C-alpha atoms as an extended CHARMM CRD file, in Angstrom:
* protein
*
       140  EXT
         1         1  MET       CA             -7.2780000000      -26.0320000000      -16.8150000000  PROA      1               0.0000000000
         2         2  ASP       CA             -7.1160000000      -29.6800000000      -15.4050000000  PROA      2               0.0000000000
         3         3  SER       CA             -9.8440000000      -30.3480000000      -13.2760000000  PROA      3               0.0000000000
         4         4  ARG       CA             -7.6760000000      -31.9430000000      -10.3290000000  PROA      4               0.0000000000
         5         5  SER       CA             -5.8760000000      -28.1810000000      -10.3440000000  PROA      5               0.0000000000
         6         6  PRO       CA             -6.9350000000      -25.2220000000       -8.0970000000  PROA      6               0.0000000000
         7         7  MET       CA             -8.4450000000      -22.8690000000       -9.4070000000  PROA      7               0.0000000000
         8         8  ASN       CA             -6.2730000000      -19.4970000000       -9.7770000000  PROA      8               0.0000000000
         9         9  ILE       CA             -9.0090000000      -16.6550000000       -9.5970000000  PROA      9               0.0000000000
        10        10  ALA       CA             -6.1440000000      -14.2300000000      -10.9470000000  PROA      10              0.0000000000
        11        11  GLU       CA             -6.3390000000      -16.2850000000      -14.1730000000  PROA      11              0.0000000000
        12        12  VAL       CA             -9.8670000000      -16.4860000000      -14.0450000000  PROA      12              0.0000000000
        13        13  VAL       CA            -10.7660000000      -12.5870000000      -13.8980000000  PROA      13              0.0000000000
        14        14  ARG       CA             -7.9980000000      -12.0880000000      -16.3680000000  PROA      14              0.0000000000
        15        15  ASP       CA             -9.0420000000      -14.4220000000      -18.9040000000  PROA      15              0.0000000000
        16        16  THR       CA            -12.8860000000      -13.1280000000      -18.5740000000  PROA      16              0.0000000000
        17        17  ALA       CA            -11.1950000000       -9.5750000000      -18.9770000000  PROA      17              0.0000000000
        18        18  SER       CA            -10.3000000000      -10.1860000000      -22.4200000000  PROA      18              0.0000000000
        19        19  ASP       CA            -13.4950000000      -11.5240000000      -23.6150000000  PROA      19              0.0000000000
        20        20  ARG       CA            -14.8300000000       -8.8380000000      -25.6500000000  PROA      20              0.0000000000
        21        21  LEU       CA            -18.4850000000       -9.3290000000      -24.6960000000  PROA      21              0.0000000000
        22        22  VAL       CA            -17.9360000000      -10.3270000000      -20.6930000000  PROA      22              0.0000000000
        23        23  GLY       CA            -15.0810000000       -7.6780000000      -19.8000000000  PROA      23              0.0000000000
        24        24  LYS       CA            -17.4320000000       -5.1170000000      -20.0320000000  PROA      24              0.0000000000
        25        25  ARG       CA            -19.4360000000       -6.1380000000      -17.6050000000  PROA      25              0.0000000000
        26        26  ILE       CA            -19.7210000000       -5.7620000000      -14.0500000000  PROA      26              0.0000000000
        27        27  ALA       CA            -17.1550000000       -7.5450000000      -11.8630000000  PROA      27              0.0000000000
        28        28  ALA       CA            -17.7450000000       -5.5780000000       -8.5060000000  PROA      28              0.0000000000
        29        29  PHE       CA            -19.4050000000       -3.2810000000       -6.5680000000  PROA      29              0.0000000000
        30        30  GLU       CA            -19.8920000000       -1.4650000000       -3.5670000000  PROA      30              0.0000000000
        31        31  CYS       CA            -22.2790000000        0.9180000000       -1.8530000000  PROA      31              0.0000000000
        32        32  ASP       CA            -22.2270000000        3.4740000000        1.7470000000  PROA      32              0.0000000000
        33        33  SER       CA            -24.5690000000        2.2520000000        3.4940000000  PROA      33              0.0000000000
        34        34  ARG       CA            -25.6540000000        5.8670000000        4.5800000000  PROA      34              0.0000000000
        35        35  CYS       CA            -26.2970000000        7.1000000000        0.8520000000  PROA      35              0.0000000000
        36        36  GLY       CA            -28.7930000000        6.0250000000       -1.6170000000  PROA      36              0.0000000000
        37        37  ILE       CA            -28.4100000000        3.7830000000       -4.8590000000  PROA      37              0.0000000000
        38        38  ASP       CA            -26.7040000000        6.5860000000       -6.7960000000  PROA      38              0.0000000000
        39        39  ALA       CA            -23.7780000000        6.0720000000       -4.8290000000  PROA      39              0.0000000000
        40        40  VAL       CA            -22.6480000000        2.6680000000       -5.7020000000  PROA      40              0.0000000000
        41        41  LYS       CA            -19.7110000000        2.0980000000       -7.1510000000  PROA      41              0.0000000000
        42        42  THR       CA            -18.6500000000       -0.7290000000      -10.0020000000  PROA      42              0.0000000000
        43        43  ILE       CA            -16.3540000000       -1.9190000000      -11.7500000000  PROA      43              0.0000000000
        44        44  THR       CA            -15.5850000000       -3.8310000000      -14.9730000000  PROA      44              0.0000000000
        45        45  TYR       CA            -13.6110000000       -7.0050000000      -15.3200000000  PROA      45              0.0000000000
        46        46  GLN       CA            -11.1870000000       -5.0960000000      -17.8120000000  PROA      46              0.0000000000
        47        47  GLU       CA            -11.1650000000       -2.4240000000      -15.0460000000  PROA      47              0.0000000000
        48        48  LEU       CA            -10.3300000000       -4.9200000000      -12.4980000000  PROA      48              0.0000000000
        49        49  TRP       CA             -7.5670000000       -6.8220000000      -14.1820000000  PROA      49              0.0000000000
        50        50  ALA       CA             -6.0270000000       -3.2440000000      -15.5410000000  PROA      50              0.0000000000
        51        51  ARG       CA             -5.8690000000       -1.8980000000      -11.8090000000  PROA      51              0.0000000000
        52        52  ALA       CA             -4.9760000000       -5.5100000000      -10.5960000000  PROA      52              0.0000000000
        53        53  VAL       CA             -2.0700000000       -5.8510000000      -12.8170000000  PROA      53              0.0000000000
        54        54  ASP       CA             -0.5610000000       -2.0210000000      -11.7330000000  PROA      54              0.0000000000
        55        55  LEU       CA             -0.7820000000       -3.0170000000       -8.0690000000  PROA      55              0.0000000000
        56        56  ALA       CA              0.6120000000       -6.5300000000       -8.8040000000  PROA      56              0.0000000000
        57        57  LYS       CA              3.6940000000       -4.1160000000      -10.7900000000  PROA      57              0.0000000000
        58        58  GLY       CA              3.5800000000       -2.2290000000       -7.4010000000  PROA      58              0.0000000000
        59        59  ILE       CA              4.5270000000       -4.9160000000       -4.8480000000  PROA      59              0.0000000000
        60        60  ARG       CA              6.7010000000       -6.9670000000       -7.0800000000  PROA      60              0.0000000000
        61        61  GLU       CA              9.0640000000       -3.3740000000       -7.1340000000  PROA      61              0.0000000000
        62        62  ARG       CA              8.0660000000       -2.9810000000       -3.4470000000  PROA      62              0.0000000000
        63        63  LEU       CA              9.7130000000       -6.4430000000       -2.8350000000  PROA      63              0.0000000000
        64        64  GLY       CA             12.5180000000       -5.9420000000       -5.1940000000  PROA      64              0.0000000000
        65        65  SER       CA             12.5370000000       -9.0060000000       -7.0690000000  PROA      65              0.0000000000
        66        66  GLY       CA             11.9680000000       -9.8880000000      -11.0640000000  PROA      66              0.0000000000
        67        67  HSD       CA              8.9600000000       -8.8640000000      -13.3360000000  PROA      67              0.0000000000
        68        68  TRP       CA              5.6300000000       -8.8040000000      -12.0780000000  PROA      68              0.0000000000
        69        69  SER       CA              4.1230000000      -12.3810000000      -13.2700000000  PROA      69              0.0000000000
        70        70  GLU       CA              6.6610000000      -14.3010000000      -11.9840000000  PROA      70              0.0000000000
        71        71  LYS       CA              5.5730000000      -16.1210000000       -9.3340000000  PROA      71              0.0000000000
        72        72  THR       CA              7.6960000000      -16.4850000000       -6.7330000000  PROA      72              0.0000000000
        73        73  TYR       CA              6.0730000000      -15.4380000000       -3.4200000000  PROA      73              0.0000000000
        74        74  GLN       CA              4.9340000000      -18.6170000000       -1.9560000000  PROA      74              0.0000000000
        75        75  ASP       CA              7.3870000000      -18.3820000000        1.7410000000  PROA      75              0.0000000000
        76        76  THR       CA              6.2820000000      -14.5800000000        1.4700000000  PROA      76              0.0000000000
        77        77  ILE       CA              3.0370000000      -13.2720000000        2.7760000000  PROA      77              0.0000000000
        78        78  ALA       CA              1.4950000000      -10.0970000000        2.6730000000  PROA      78              0.0000000000
        79        79  ALA       CA             -1.3790000000       -8.0570000000        4.6350000000  PROA      79              0.0000000000
        80        80  CYS       CA             -3.9520000000       -6.1040000000        4.1770000000  PROA      80              0.0000000000
        81        81  CYS       CA             -6.1420000000       -4.0120000000        6.4020000000  PROA      81              0.0000000000
        82        82  MET       CA             -8.8990000000       -2.7630000000        4.4550000000  PROA      82              0.0000000000
        83        83  ASP       CA            -12.5620000000       -2.7340000000        4.3040000000  PROA      83              0.0000000000
        84        84  ARG       CA            -14.5050000000       -5.1810000000        1.3790000000  PROA      84              0.0000000000
        85        85  THR       CA            -14.5050000000       -2.5410000000       -0.7120000000  PROA      85              0.0000000000
        86        86  ILE       CA            -13.9180000000       -2.2930000000       -4.5140000000  PROA      86              0.0000000000
        87        87  ASP       CA            -10.0690000000       -2.0320000000       -3.8170000000  PROA      87              0.0000000000
        88        88  TRP       CA            -10.1500000000       -4.8420000000       -1.7800000000  PROA      88              0.0000000000
        89        89  TYR       CA            -10.8180000000       -6.8680000000       -4.8730000000  PROA      89              0.0000000000
        90        90  VAL       CA             -7.8210000000       -5.0630000000       -6.9630000000  PROA      90              0.0000000000
        91        91  VAL       CA             -5.5980000000       -6.0880000000       -3.8570000000  PROA      91              0.0000000000
        92        92  TYR       CA             -7.1670000000       -9.5190000000       -3.7630000000  PROA      92              0.0000000000
        93        93  ILE       CA             -6.6590000000      -10.7220000000       -7.4700000000  PROA      93              0.0000000000
        94        94  ALA       CA             -2.8090000000       -8.8820000000       -7.5250000000  PROA      94              0.0000000000
        95        95  CYS       CA             -2.3730000000      -10.7680000000       -5.1320000000  PROA      95              0.0000000000
        96        96  ALA       CA             -3.2010000000      -14.0350000000       -6.7260000000  PROA      96              0.0000000000
        97        97  ALA       CA             -1.4750000000      -13.1190000000       -9.8730000000  PROA      97              0.0000000000
        98        98  LEU       CA              1.7630000000      -12.7360000000       -8.3840000000  PROA      98              0.0000000000
        99        99  GLY       CA              1.0860000000      -15.9220000000       -6.0980000000  PROA      99              0.0000000000
       100       100  LEU       CA              1.4080000000      -13.8700000000       -2.8990000000  PROA      100             0.0000000000
       101       101  PRO       CA             -0.6480000000      -15.7220000000       -0.1530000000  PROA      101             0.0000000000
       102       102  LEU       CA             -2.8640000000      -12.8720000000        1.1650000000  PROA      102             0.0000000000
       103       103  ALA       CA             -4.2030000000      -12.3940000000        5.5790000000  PROA      103             0.0000000000
       104       104  ALA       CA             -7.1780000000      -10.3570000000        6.0240000000  PROA      104             0.0000000000
       105       105  MET       CA             -6.7770000000       -8.1610000000        8.7620000000  PROA      105             0.0000000000
       106       106  GLY       CA             -9.9300000000       -7.0870000000       10.3750000000  PROA      106             0.0000000000
       107       107  THR       CA            -11.6960000000       -4.2000000000        9.9670000000  PROA      107             0.0000000000
       108       108  ASP       CA            -15.1070000000       -4.1180000000       10.5570000000  PROA      108             0.0000000000
       109       109  LEU       CA            -15.6320000000       -7.1080000000       13.1340000000  PROA      109             0.0000000000
       110       110  PRO       CA            -17.8730000000       -6.9400000000       16.0420000000  PROA      110             0.0000000000
       111       111  SER       CA            -15.9900000000       -7.3560000000       18.6620000000  PROA      111             0.0000000000
       112       112  LYS       CA            -13.2000000000       -4.4480000000       18.5460000000  PROA      112             0.0000000000
       113       113  ALA       CA            -10.7770000000       -6.8220000000       20.8830000000  PROA      113             0.0000000000
       114       114  GLN       CA            -11.1000000000       -9.6970000000       18.4790000000  PROA      114             0.0000000000
       115       115  GLN       CA            -10.1900000000       -7.5430000000       15.9080000000  PROA      115             0.0000000000
       116       116  GLY       CA             -7.3510000000       -6.4880000000       17.8280000000  PROA      116             0.0000000000
       117       117  ALA       CA             -6.0710000000       -9.8130000000       18.5670000000  PROA      117             0.0000000000
       118       118  ARG       CA             -6.1480000000      -11.5480000000       14.8210000000  PROA      118             0.0000000000
       119       119  ASN       CA             -4.5790000000       -8.0400000000       13.2230000000  PROA      119             0.0000000000
       120       120  THR       CA             -1.7920000000       -8.4710000000       16.2560000000  PROA      120             0.0000000000
       121       121  TYR       CA             -1.7640000000      -12.1650000000       15.5220000000  PROA      121             0.0000000000
       122       122  ILE       CA             -0.8030000000      -11.4410000000       11.4990000000  PROA      122             0.0000000000
       123       123  MET       CA              1.9790000000       -9.3410000000       12.1240000000  PROA      123             0.0000000000
       124       124  LYS       CA              3.4350000000      -10.8410000000       14.8750000000  PROA      124             0.0000000000
       125       125  GLU       CA              3.1310000000      -14.4300000000       13.9240000000  PROA      125             0.0000000000
       126       126  LEU       CA              2.7600000000      -14.2950000000        9.7640000000  PROA      126             0.0000000000
       127       127  LYS       CA              4.6640000000      -11.2380000000        9.3280000000  PROA      127             0.0000000000
       128       128  PRO       CA              3.5190000000      -10.2210000000        6.3460000000  PROA      128             0.0000000000
       129       129  ALA       CA              6.7030000000       -8.8030000000        4.3310000000  PROA      129             0.0000000000
       130       130  VAL       CA              4.0780000000       -5.6880000000        2.7370000000  PROA      130             0.0000000000
       131       131  VAL       CA              0.7810000000       -4.6020000000        4.0330000000  PROA      131             0.0000000000
       132       132  ILE       CA             -1.8800000000       -3.1110000000        2.1220000000  PROA      132             0.0000000000
       133       133  GLY       CA             -4.3770000000       -0.9310000000        3.1100000000  PROA      133             0.0000000000
       134       134  ASP       CA             -6.8070000000        2.2270000000        2.5450000000  PROA      134             0.0000000000
       135       135  SER       CA             -3.8980000000        4.7480000000        2.7810000000  PROA      135             0.0000000000
       136       136  GLY       CA             -1.4840000000        2.5260000000        0.3640000000  PROA      136             0.0000000000
       137       137  VAL       CA              1.5140000000       -0.0210000000        0.7980000000  PROA      137             0.0000000000
       138       138  ASP       CA              3.2890000000       -0.2790000000        3.5230000000  PROA      138             0.0000000000
       139       139  GLY       CA              6.3720000000       -2.9090000000        3.6750000000  PROA      139             0.0000000000
       140       140  SER       CA              9.8820000000       -3.9390000000        2.9630000000  PROA      140             0.0000000000
């Protein structure tokens, strides 16, 4: 990669996942603040990449165009409304793999008024073609 080129995080995760040794390392974790250490969930780079590819295929199918790895979404935007869990990282990597800009809607801002204003702005002004939430994908 040219040092002047922007880094594509999806390519980094893909390359890391394909490494025989590094791909099995923990890429992300989440824990429920109400539970102890036994409640920590983890995902390896290989698992993260596999789940992101599956989601990217689903998003591309929902948006209705071409092969999942063709990056043609620079004029389209996705929104994500979910807590920062492992699933959030899957969404982030899937959108990066598609070249699909992602606007993160607030789910945990201290001010509910600020959170509502942010989310309303994203929906009204950015007009995401697809909204991904904890309960699934919604969009055209």
